C-alpha positions in Angstrom: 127.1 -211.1 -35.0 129.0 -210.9 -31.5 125.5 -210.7 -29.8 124.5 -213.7 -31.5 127.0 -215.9 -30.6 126.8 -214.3 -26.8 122.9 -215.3 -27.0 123.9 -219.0 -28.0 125.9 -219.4 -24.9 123.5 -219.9 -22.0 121.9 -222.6 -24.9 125.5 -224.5 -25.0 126.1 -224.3 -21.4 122.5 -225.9 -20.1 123.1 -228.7 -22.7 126.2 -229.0 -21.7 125.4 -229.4 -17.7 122.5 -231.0 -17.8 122.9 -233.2 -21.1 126.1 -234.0 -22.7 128.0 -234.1 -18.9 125.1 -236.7 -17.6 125.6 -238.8 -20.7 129.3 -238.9 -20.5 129.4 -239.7 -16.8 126.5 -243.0 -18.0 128.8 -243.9 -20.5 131.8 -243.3 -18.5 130.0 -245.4 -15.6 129.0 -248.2 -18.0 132.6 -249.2 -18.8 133.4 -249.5 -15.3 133.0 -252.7 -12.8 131.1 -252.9 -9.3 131.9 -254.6 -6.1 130.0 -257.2 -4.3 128.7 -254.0 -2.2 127.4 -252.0 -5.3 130.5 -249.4 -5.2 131.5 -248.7 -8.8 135.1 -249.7 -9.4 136.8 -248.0 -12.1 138.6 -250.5 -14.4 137.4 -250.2 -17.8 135.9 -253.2 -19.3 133.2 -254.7 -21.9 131.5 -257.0 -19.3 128.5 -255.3 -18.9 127.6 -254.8 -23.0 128.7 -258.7 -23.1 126.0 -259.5 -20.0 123.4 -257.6 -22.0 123.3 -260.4 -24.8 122.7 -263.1 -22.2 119.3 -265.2 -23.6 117.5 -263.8 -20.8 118.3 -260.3 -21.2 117.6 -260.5 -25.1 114.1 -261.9 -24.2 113.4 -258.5 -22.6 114.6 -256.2 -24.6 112.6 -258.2 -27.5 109.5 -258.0 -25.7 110.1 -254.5 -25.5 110.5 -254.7 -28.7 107.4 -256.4 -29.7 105.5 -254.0 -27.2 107.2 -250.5 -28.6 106.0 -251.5 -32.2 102.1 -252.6 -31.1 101.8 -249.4 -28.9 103.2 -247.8 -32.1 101.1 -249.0 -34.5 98.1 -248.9 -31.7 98.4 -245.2 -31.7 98.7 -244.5 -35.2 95.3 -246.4 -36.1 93.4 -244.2 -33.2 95.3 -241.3 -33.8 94.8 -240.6 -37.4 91.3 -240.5 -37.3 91.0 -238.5 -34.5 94.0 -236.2 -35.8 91.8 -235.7 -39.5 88.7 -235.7 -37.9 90.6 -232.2 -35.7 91.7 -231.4 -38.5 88.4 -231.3 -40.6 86.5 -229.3 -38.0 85.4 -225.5 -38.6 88.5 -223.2 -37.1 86.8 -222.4 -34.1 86.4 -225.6 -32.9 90.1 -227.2 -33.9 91.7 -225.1 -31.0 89.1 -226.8 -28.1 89.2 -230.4 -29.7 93.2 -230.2 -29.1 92.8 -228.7 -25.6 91.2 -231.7 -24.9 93.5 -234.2 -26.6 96.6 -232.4 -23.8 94.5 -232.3 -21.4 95.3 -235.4 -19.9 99.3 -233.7 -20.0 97.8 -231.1 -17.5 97.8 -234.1 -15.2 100.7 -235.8 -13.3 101.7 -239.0 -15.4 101.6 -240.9 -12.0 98.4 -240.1 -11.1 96.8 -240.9 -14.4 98.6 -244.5 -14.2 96.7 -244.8 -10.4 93.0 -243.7 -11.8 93.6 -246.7 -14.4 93.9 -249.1 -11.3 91.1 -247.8 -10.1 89.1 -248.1 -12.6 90.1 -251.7 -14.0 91.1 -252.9 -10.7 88.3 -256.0 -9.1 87.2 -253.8 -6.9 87.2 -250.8 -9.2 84.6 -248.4 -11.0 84.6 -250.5 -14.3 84.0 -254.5 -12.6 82.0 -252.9 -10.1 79.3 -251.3 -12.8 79.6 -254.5 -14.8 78.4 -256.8 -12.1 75.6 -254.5 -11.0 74.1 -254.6 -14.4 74.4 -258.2 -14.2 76.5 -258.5 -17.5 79.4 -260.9 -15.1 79.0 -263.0 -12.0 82.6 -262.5 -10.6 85.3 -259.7 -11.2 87.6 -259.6 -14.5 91.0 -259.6 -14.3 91.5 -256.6 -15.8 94.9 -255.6 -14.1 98.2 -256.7 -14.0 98.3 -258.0 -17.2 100.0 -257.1 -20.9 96.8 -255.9 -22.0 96.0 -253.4 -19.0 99.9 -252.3 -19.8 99.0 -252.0 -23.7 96.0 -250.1 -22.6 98.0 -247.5 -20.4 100.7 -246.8 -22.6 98.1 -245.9 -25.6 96.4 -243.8 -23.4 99.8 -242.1 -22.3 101.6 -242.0 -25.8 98.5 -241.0 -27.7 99.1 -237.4 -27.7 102.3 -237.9 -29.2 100.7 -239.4 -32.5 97.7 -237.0 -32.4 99.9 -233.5 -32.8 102.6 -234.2 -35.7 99.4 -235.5 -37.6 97.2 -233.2 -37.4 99.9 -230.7 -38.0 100.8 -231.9 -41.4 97.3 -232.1 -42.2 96.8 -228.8 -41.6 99.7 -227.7 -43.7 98.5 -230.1 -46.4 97.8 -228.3 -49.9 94.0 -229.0 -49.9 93.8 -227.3 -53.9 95.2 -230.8 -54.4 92.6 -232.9 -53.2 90.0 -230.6 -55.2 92.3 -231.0 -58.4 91.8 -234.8 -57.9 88.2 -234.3 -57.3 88.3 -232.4 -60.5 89.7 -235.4 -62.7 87.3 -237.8 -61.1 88.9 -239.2 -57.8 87.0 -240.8 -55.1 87.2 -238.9 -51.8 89.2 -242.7 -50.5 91.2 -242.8 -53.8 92.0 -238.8 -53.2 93.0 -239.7 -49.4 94.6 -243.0 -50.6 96.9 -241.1 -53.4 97.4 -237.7 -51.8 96.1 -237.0 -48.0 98.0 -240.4 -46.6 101.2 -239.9 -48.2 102.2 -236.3 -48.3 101.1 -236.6 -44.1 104.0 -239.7 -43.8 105.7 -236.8 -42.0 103.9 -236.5 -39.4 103.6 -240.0 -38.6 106.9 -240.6 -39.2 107.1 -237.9 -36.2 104.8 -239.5 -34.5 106.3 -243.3 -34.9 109.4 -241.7 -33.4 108.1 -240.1 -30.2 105.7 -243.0 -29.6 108.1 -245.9 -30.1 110.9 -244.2 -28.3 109.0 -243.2 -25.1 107.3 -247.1 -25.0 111.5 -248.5 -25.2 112.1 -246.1 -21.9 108.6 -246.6 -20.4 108.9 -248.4 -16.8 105.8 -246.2 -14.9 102.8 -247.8 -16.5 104.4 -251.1 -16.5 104.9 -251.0 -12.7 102.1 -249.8 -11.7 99.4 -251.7 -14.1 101.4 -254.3 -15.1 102.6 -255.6 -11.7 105.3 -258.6 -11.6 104.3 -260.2 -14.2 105.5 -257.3 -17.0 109.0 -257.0 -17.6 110.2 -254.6 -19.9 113.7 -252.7 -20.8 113.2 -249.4 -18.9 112.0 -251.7 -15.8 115.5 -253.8 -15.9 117.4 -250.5 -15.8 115.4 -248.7 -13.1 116.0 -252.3 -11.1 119.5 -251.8 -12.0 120.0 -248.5 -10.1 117.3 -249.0 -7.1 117.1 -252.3 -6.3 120.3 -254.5 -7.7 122.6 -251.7 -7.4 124.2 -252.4 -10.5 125.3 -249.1 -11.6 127.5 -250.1 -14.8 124.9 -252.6 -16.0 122.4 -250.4 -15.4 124.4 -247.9 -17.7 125.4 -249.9 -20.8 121.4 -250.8 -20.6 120.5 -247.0 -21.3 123.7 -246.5 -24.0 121.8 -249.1 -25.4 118.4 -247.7 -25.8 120.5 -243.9 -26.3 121.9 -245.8 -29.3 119.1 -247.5 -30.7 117.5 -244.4 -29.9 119.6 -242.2 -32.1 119.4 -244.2 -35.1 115.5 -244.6 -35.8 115.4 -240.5 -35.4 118.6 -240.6 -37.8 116.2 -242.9 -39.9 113.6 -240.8 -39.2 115.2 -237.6 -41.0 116.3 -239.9 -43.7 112.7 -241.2 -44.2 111.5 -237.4 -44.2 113.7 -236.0 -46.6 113.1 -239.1 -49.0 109.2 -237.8 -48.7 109.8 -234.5 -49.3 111.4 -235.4 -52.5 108.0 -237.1 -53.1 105.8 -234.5 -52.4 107.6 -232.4 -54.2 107.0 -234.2 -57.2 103.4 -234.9 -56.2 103.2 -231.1 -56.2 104.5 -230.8 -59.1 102.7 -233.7 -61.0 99.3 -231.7 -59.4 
């Protein structure tokens, strides 16, 4: 027992250093004022929660919002299919097909964001091969737009979806779809009744880790969205390059910590709620 609790120290003290000390000093810092210089000056205060509910503030963090939830929803349509279509291939071939959905993790994030501008760019691979084939006369704006920012945070946050899916349908019970085939289920009404809910799980999982990256996401945005996207994580990183607004810049990511912790509080709620149902599924089976 003494050996266990010796083992659980080096665990306590990394979190403790390089988690729970950062996050106190944010939320220390976020209570705090600045001067016209940028120095932090310590006297406690609200101000920078109360400048955070200023109209155009609120416009941001809704259209982060808005763009969290399509990326979301983006990703779960594309990765389902492609999670059970894994899922449903012989066993030697599962372990390749999700090599190559992480793959594109074996690559800096950075440098994946760049190869998108080159590709949808006027100049780039995909305008270029579109006007030699005569399908357009001039160059698409492709970049620096919401949808070349949608189109790189799919591609980023797909992953994400992909793995907690096709893990619970790889744990699924299949002698329950063949007991449904047995009492005359179609293959969609089998899917429809069993598959897609006992796998909620995993895209609850999957809801969580997409739609909390896209709130914090501020790479893709600059870099394929230009000026012209502003979203939540952009505002803070502005905060703490550029305006030097260190306590604003704080209460913005206490925020998003906060909003944060509750959907995966939600999240375990939501998961033990559908385990009670699978249960009784099971059992029903």
């Amino acid at each position: 027992m003494r050996n266990g609790k010796l083992l659980v120290i080096p665990i306590v003290a990394w979190l403790s250093i390089f988690f729970v000390i950062p996050l106190l000093i944010v939320v220390a810092v976020s209570f705090t004022s600045r001067t016209a210089y940028g120095q932090i000056f310590f006297q406690l205060t609200i101000s920078n929660y109360i400048h955070f509910l200023e109209p155009l503030y609120l416009s941001i963090f809704a259209g982060t919002l808005f763009t969290a939830i399509l990326a979301t929803v983006l990703t779960i349509l594309m990765g389902y299919p492609l999670a059970y279509y894994i899922a449903k291939l012989p066993k030697k071939w599962q372990q390749p097909a999700l090599i190559l959905a992480m793959i594109p993790f074996w690559i800096n994030f950075l440098i994946r964001s760049y190869a998108w501008v080159i590709i949808l760019r006027s100049q780039g691979v995909l305008n270029t091969l579109l006007l030699k084939i005569g399908i357009i006369e001039q160059p698409l704006q492709l970049l620096y737009n919401d949808t070349a920012v949608m189109l790189g945070m799919v591609y980023a946050l797909l992953p994400f979806m992909v793995l907690p899916i096709y893990v619970s349908i790889e744990q699924l019970d299949h002698r329950l779809i063949e007991a449904a085939s047995d009492l005359g289920a179609t293959p969609f009404t089998a899917f429809r009744k069993i598959t897609l809910p006992l796998t909620i799980p995993g895209i609850a999982a999957g809801t969580i880790l997409v739609f909390i990256s896209s709130l914090g996401m501020f790479v893709v945005p600059d870099v394929m969205g230009g000026a012209k996207s502003a979203l939540i994580g952009n505002l803070i990183q502005n905060q703490f390059l550029s305006a030097r607004d260190w306590p604003f810049g704080s209460a913005l990511s206490i925020v998003l910590a906060v909003l944060s912790l509750v959907l995966i509080m939600l999240y375990y709620k939501a998961l033990s709620l559908q385990e009670g149902g699978a249960r009784n599924v099971k059992d029903l089976a």
